[in-house]
Coordinates of C-alpha atoms in Angstrom, one line a residue:
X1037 CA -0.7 -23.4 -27.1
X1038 CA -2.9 -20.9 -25.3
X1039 CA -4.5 -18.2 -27.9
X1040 CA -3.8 -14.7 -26.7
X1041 CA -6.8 -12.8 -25.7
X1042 CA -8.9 -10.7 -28.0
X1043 CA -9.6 -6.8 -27.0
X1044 CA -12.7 -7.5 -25.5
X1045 CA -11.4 -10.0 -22.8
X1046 CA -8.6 -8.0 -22.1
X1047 CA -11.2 -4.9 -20.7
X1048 CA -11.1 -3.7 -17.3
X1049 CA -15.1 -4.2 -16.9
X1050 CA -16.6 -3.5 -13.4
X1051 CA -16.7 -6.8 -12.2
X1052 CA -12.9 -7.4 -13.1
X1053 CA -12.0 -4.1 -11.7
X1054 CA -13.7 -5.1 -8.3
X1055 CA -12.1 -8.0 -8.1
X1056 CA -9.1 -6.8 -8.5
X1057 CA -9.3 -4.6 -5.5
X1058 CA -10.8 -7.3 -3.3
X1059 CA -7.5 -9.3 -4.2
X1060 CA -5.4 -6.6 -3.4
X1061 CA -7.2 -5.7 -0.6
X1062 CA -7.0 -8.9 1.1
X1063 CA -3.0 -9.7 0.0
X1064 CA -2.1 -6.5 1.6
X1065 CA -4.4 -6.9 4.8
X1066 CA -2.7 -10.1 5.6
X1067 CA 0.2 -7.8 6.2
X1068 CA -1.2 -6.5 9.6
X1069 CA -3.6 -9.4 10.8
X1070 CA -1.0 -9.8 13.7
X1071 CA -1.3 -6.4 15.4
X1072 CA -3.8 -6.5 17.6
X1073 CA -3.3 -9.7 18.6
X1074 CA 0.2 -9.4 20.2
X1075 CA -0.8 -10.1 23.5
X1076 CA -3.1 -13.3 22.7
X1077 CA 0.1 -14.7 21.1
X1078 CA 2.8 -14.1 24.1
X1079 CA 0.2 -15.7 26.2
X1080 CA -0.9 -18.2 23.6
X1081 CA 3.2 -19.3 22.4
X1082 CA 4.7 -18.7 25.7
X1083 CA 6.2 -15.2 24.4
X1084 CA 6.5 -11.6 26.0
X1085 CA 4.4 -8.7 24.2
X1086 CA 7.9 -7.3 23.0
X1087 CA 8.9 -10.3 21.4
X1088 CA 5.8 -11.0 19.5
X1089 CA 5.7 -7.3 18.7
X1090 CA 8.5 -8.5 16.5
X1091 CA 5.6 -10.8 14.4
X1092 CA 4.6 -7.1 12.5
X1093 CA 8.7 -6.3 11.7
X1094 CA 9.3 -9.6 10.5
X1095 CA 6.0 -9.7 7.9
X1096 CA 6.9 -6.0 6.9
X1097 CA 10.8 -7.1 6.0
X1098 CA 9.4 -9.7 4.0
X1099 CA 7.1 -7.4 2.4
X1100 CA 9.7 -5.4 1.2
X1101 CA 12.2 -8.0 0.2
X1102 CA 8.9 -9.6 -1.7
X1103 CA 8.3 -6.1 -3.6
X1104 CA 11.7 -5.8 -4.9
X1105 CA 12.3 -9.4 -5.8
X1106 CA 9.3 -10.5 -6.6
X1107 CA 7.2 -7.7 -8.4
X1108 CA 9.6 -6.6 -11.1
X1109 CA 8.5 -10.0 -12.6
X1110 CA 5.8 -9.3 -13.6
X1111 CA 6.9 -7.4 -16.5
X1112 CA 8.6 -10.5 -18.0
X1113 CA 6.5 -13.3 -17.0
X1114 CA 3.4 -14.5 -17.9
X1115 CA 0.7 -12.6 -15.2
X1116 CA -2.1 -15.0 -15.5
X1117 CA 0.3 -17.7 -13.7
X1118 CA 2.3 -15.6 -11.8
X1119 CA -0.6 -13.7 -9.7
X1120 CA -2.1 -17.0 -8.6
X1121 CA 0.8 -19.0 -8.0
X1122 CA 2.0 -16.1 -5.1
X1123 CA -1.2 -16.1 -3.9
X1124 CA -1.4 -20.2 -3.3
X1125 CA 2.3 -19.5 -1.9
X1126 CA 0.9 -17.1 0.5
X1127 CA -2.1 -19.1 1.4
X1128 CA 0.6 -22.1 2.0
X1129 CA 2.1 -19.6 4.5
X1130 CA -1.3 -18.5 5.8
X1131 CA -1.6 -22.4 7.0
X1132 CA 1.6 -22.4 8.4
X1133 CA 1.1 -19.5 10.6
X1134 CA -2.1 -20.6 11.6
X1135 CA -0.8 -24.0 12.8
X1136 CA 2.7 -22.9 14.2
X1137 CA 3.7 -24.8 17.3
X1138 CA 6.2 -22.3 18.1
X1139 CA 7.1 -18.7 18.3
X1140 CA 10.1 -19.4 15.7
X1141 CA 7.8 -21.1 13.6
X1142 CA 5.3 -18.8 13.6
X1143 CA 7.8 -16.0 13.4
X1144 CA 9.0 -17.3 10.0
X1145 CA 6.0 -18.4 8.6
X1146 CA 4.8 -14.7 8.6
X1147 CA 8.0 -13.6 7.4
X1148 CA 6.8 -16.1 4.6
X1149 CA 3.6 -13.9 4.2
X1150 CA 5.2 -11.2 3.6
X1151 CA 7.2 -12.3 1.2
X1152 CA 4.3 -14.0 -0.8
X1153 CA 1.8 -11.1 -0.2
X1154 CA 3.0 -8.6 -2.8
X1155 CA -0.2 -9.5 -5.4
X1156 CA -1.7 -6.3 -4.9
X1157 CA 1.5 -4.9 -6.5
X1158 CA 1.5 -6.8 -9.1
X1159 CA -2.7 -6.3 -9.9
X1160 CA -2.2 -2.3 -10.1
X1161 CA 0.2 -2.0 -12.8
X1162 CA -1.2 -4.9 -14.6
X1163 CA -5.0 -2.8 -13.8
X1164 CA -3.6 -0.3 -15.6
X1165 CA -2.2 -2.0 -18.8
X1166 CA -5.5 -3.3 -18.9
X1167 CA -7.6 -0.2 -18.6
X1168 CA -8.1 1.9 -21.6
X1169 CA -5.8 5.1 -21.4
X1170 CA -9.0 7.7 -20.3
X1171 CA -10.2 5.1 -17.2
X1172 CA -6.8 4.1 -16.4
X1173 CA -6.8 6.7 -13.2
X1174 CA -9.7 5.8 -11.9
X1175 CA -9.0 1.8 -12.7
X1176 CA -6.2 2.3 -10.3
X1177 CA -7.6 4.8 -7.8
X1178 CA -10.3 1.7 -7.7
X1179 CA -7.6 -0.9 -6.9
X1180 CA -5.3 1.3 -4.7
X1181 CA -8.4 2.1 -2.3
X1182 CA -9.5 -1.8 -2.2
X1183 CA -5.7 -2.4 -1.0
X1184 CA -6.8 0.6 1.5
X1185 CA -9.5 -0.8 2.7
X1186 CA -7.6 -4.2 3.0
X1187 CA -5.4 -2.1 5.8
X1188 CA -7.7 -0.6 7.1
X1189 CA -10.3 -3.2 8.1
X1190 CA -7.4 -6.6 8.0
X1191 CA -7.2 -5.4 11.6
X1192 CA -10.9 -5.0 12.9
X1193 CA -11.9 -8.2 11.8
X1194 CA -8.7 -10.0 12.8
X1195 CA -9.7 -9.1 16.2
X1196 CA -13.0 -9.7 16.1
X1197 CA -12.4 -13.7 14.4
X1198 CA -10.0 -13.9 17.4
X1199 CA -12.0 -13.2 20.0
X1200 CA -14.7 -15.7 18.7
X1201 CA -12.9 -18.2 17.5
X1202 CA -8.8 -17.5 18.6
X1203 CA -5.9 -16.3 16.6
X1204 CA -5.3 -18.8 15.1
X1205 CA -8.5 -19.2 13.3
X1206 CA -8.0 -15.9 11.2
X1207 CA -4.8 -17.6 9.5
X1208 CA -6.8 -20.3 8.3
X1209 CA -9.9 -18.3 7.0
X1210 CA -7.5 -15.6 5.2
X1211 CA -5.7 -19.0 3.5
X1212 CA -9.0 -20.3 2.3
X1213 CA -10.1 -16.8 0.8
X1214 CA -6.8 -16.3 -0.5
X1215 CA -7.0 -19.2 -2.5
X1216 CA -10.3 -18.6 -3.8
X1217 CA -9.3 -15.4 -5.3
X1218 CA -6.0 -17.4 -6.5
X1219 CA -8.7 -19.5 -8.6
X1220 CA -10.6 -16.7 -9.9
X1221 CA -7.8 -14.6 -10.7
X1222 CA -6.2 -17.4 -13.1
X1223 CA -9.9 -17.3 -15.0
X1224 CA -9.9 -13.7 -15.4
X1225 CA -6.5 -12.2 -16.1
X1226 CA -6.3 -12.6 -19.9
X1227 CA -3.4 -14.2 -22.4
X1228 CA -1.3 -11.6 -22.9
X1229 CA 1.5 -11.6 -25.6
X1230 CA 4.6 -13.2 -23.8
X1231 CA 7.2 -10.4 -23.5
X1232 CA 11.0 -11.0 -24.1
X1233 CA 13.0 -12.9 -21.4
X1234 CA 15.1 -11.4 -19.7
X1235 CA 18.2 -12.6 -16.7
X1236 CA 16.7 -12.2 -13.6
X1237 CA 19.9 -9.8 -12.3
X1238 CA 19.5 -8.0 -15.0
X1239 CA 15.9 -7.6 -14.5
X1240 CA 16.6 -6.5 -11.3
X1241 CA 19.5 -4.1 -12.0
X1242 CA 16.6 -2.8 -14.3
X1243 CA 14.5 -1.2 -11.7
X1244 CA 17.9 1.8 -11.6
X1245 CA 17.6 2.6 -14.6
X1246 CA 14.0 2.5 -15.7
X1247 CA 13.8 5.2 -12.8
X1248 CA 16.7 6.9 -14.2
X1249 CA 15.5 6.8 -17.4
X1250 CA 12.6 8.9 -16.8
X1251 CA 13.1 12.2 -15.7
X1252 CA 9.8 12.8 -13.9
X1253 CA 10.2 9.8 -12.0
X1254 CA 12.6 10.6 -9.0
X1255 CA 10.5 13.5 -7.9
X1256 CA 7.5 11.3 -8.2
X1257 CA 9.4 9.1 -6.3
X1258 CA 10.5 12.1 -3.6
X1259 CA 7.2 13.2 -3.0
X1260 CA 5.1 10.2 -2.1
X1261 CA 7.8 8.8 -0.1
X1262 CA 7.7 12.3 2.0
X1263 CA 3.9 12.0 1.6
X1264 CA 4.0 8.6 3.3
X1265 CA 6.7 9.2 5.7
X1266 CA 4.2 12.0 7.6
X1267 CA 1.3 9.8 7.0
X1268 CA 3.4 7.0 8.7
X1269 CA 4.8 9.6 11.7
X1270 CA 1.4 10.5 12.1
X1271 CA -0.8 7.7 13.1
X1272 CA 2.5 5.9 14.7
X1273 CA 2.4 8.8 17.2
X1274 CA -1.5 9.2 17.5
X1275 CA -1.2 6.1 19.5
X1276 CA 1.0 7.9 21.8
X1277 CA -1.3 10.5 21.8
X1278 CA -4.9 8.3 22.8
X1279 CA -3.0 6.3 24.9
X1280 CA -1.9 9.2 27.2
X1281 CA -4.2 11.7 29.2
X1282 CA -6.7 13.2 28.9
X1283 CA -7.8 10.1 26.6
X1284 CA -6.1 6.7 28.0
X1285 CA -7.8 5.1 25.3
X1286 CA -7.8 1.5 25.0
X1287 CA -5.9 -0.4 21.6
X1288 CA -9.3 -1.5 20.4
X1289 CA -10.7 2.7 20.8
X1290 CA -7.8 3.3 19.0
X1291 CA -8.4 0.6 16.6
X1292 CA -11.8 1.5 15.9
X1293 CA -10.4 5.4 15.5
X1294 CA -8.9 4.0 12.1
X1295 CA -12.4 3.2 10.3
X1296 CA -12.3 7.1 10.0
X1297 CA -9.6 6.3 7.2
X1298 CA -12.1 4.7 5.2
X1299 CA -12.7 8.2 3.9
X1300 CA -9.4 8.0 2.5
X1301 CA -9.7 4.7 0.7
X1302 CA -13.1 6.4 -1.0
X1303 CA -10.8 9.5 -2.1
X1304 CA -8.5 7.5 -3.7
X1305 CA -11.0 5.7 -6.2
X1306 CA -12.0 9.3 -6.6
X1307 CA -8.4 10.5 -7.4
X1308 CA -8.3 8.8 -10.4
X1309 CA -10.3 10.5 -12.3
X1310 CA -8.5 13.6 -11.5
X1311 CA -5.6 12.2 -13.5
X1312 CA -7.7 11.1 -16.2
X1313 CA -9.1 14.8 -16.7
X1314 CA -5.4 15.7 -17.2
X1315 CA -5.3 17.5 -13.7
X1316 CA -2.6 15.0 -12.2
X1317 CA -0.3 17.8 -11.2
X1318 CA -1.6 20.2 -9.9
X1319 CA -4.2 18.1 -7.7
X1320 CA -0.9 16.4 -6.2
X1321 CA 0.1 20.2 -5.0
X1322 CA -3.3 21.0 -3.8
X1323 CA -3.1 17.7 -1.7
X1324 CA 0.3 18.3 0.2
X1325 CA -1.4 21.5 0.4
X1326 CA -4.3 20.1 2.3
X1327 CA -2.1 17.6 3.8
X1328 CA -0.3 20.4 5.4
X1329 CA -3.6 22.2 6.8
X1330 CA -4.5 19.0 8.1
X1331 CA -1.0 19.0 10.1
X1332 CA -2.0 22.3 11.4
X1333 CA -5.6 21.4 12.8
X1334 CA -4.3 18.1 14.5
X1335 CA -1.5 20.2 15.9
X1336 CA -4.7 22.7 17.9
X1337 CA -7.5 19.8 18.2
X1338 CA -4.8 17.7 20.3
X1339 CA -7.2 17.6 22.9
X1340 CA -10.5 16.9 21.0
X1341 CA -11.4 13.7 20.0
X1342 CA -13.6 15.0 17.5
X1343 CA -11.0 17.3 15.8
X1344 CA -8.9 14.6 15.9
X1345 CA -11.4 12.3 13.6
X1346 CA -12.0 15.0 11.5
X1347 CA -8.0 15.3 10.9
X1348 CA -7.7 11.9 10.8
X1349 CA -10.3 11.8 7.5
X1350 CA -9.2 14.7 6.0
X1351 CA -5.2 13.5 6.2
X1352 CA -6.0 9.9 5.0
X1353 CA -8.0 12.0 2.2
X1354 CA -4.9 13.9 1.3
X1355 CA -2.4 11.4 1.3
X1356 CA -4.2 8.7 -0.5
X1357 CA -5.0 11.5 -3.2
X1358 CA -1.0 12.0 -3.3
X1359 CA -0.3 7.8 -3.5
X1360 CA -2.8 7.5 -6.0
X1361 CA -2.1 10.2 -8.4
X1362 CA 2.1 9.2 -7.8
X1363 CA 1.5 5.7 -8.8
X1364 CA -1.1 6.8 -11.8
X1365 CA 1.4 9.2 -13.3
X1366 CA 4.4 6.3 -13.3
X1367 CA 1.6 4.0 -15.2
X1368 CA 1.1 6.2 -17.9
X1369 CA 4.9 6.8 -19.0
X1370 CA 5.2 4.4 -22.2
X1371 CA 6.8 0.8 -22.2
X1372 CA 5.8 -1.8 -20.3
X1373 CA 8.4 -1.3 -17.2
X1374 CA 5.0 -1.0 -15.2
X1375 CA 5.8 -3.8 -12.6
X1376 CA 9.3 -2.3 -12.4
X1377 CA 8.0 1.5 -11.9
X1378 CA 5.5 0.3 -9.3
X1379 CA 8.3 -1.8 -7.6
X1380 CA 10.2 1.6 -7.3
X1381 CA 7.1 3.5 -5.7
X1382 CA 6.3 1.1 -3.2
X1383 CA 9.9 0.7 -2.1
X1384 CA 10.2 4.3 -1.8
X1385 CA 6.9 4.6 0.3
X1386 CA 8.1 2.1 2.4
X1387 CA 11.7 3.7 3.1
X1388 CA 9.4 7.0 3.7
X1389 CA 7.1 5.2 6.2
X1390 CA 9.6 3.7 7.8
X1391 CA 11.7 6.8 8.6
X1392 CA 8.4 7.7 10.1
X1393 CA 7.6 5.0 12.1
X1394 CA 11.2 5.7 13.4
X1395 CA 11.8 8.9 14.0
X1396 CA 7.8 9.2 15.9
X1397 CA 9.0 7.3 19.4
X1398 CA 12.6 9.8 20.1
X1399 CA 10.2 13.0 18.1
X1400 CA 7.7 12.0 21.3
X1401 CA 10.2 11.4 23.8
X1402 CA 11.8 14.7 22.9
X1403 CA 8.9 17.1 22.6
X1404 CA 5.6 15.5 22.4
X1405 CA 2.7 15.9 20.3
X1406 CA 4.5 20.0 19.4
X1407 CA 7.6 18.0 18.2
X1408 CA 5.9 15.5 15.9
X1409 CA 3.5 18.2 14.1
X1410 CA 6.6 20.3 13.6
X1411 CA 8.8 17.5 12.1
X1412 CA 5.4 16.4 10.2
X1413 CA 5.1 20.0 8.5
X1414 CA 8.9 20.0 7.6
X1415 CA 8.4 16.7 5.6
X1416 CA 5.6 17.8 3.8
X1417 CA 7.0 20.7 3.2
X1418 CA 10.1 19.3 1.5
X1419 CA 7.9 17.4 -0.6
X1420 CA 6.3 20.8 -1.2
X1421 CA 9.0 22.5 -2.4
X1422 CA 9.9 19.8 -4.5
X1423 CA 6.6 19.6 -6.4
X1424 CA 6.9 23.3 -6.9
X1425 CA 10.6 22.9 -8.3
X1426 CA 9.8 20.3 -10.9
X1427 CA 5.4 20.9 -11.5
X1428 CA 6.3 22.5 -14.9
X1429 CA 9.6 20.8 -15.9
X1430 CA 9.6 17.7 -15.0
X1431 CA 6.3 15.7 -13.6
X1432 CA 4.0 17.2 -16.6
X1433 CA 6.6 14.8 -18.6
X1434 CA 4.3 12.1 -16.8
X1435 CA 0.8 13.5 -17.8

């Protein structure tokens, strides 16, 4: 039988910390290596753009059926198999998207990714177990911003790989890294002490009433998913934006726009820290705060390109702040529910983002650029008003 791991394998050093957030990066980019490379497909698989928009719905369904089955595992089973064995499952799917005969095929092979790409989820709470109790914010802001930059660059270079080499080619390439990091995960995750079994239902069942359990956690829960929602109704609708007059930008100027967001992935290792210092709270208000005077400025520089950038950084700056310090708070309430908590943050951020995503195309329809600031500001405001309600009673009980 494998020895458990001493205290010194089990640190968070540099190096492991880095890899981490390359993993998670890369899991959580393979989410969106289809976007910009809807119309090479129709063309490609005989499909119209509308139908192979579908190829982003499909892998993001997944996702979220992945993150509630899948991650709350991770607080009963042994981690050091677990992470790697998604990851080869994902790189399986990688391959079977990047040789898919068909639109069907392909269609459910991403659906497959999906599913199979929730490591990242299950790196950050395990990040955090591992990192001693004064790093563990800035441990997680580290991981949080590699799954950031995963995002945020998954769809630059997918379009670049497919223009050199076709789309099918970034599939295969993002299979054969994913299964290198599969490998090197499985020789750096430690032996942990196995935890006690228990029925998967159950398990599930589990993730109610862990958050139920913990007082601080709904409004946690509240406020990134309102932080997400406007950060999700935001860059949905700044598409409508630079693809209308006086901009008619084109997807890849619009695509290139989102590197500005890179400032929020750096704000998030940063964020951290803040939590560490014992500053969790009230930085969380100060960043719906700024997240709200970032609102205001896009709302009056909706005709500047450079306003517009400098919204864009300082909104991705806010709202990663706000992600990271919500997820950080959950990690350092005691148990080891982590997988279960995280499961219940990234669910919620995902309902928020995807009333966002929602409401942005009838919010346009209806009143343009006015009506999605306005519908933005209410959001955040609700999640401001909520902070303020519980800052002293309830989320210090996370601290």
């Amino acid at each position: 039988m494998s020895q458990i791991s001493t205290k010194s394998d089990r640190r968070m050093t540099p190096a492991k910390t880095l890899i981490f957030a390359i993993a998670a990066g890369l899991a959580v980019g393979n989410l969106y290596l289809s976007q910009p490379l809807f119309a090479i497909i129709a063309t490609s698989l005989g499909v119209s753009s509308s139908s192979a928009a579908m190829l982003v719905t499909v892998t993001q369904f997944g996702y979220a059926l992945g993150i509630f089955l899948l991650v709350p595992l991770g607080d009963v089973l042994n981690r050091r198999r677990l992470i790697p064995l998604i990851l080869s499952l994902s790189a399986v799917m990688l391959i079977g998207s990047a040789f898919a005969p068909t639109f069907s095929v392909l269609l459910a092979a991403l659906g497959g990714v999906g599913l199979t790409t929730v490591a990242a989820q299950l790196l950050t709470p395990l990040a955090s177990e591992l990192a001693e109790p004064e790093r563990r914010g800035r441990v997680v802001g580290t991981v949080a911003s590699g799954a950031l930059i995963g995002i945020l660059l998954s769809r630059t270079i997918s379009g670049l790989v497919s223009d050199l080499l076709g789309w099918r080619a970034i599939y295969g390439i993002a299979s054969v890294a994913t299964l290198i990091l599969a490998a090197i995960l499985y020789k750096i995750i430690p032996r942990l002490e196995p935890r006690e079994p228990i029925a998967y239902p159950r398990l599930l069942a589990s993730v109610f009433t862990t958050v139920a359990s913990h007082r601080a956690v709904p409004p946690t829960l509240f406020i990134s998913a309102a932080n997400f929602a406007v950060f999700s109704l935001f860059w949905t609708s700044l598409t409508y934006l630079l693809t209308a007059p006086p901009f008619s930008y084109s997807a890849g100027q619009i695509g290139l726009l989102g590197l500005a967001g890179l400032a929020g992935a750096l704000a998030a290792r940063r964020a951290g820290a803040l939590h560490d210092r014992g500053w969790s709270v009230p930085a969380a208000g100060g960043a719906l705060v700024l997240l709200a005077l970032s609102l205001v400025a896009g709302w009056a520089a909706r005709s500047s390109i450079i306003g517009l950038i400098v919204v864009v950084i300082v909104l991705d700056i806010a709202t990663q702040t706000n992600l990271v310090l919500g997820q950080t708070r959950l990690f350092a309430l005691p148990g080891s529910a982590r997988s279960r908590l995280n499961t219940s943050i990234v669910v919620s951020n995902f309902l928020g983002g995807a009333f966002g995503s929602v409401i942005a195309g009838p919010l346009w329809s209806f009143g343009g650029w006015n009506a999605i600031m306005i519908a933005s500001l209410v959001i955040n405001l609700t999640g401001l008003i909520v902070w303020g309600l519980t800052r002293r009673t309830r989320l210090p009980d996370v601290t």
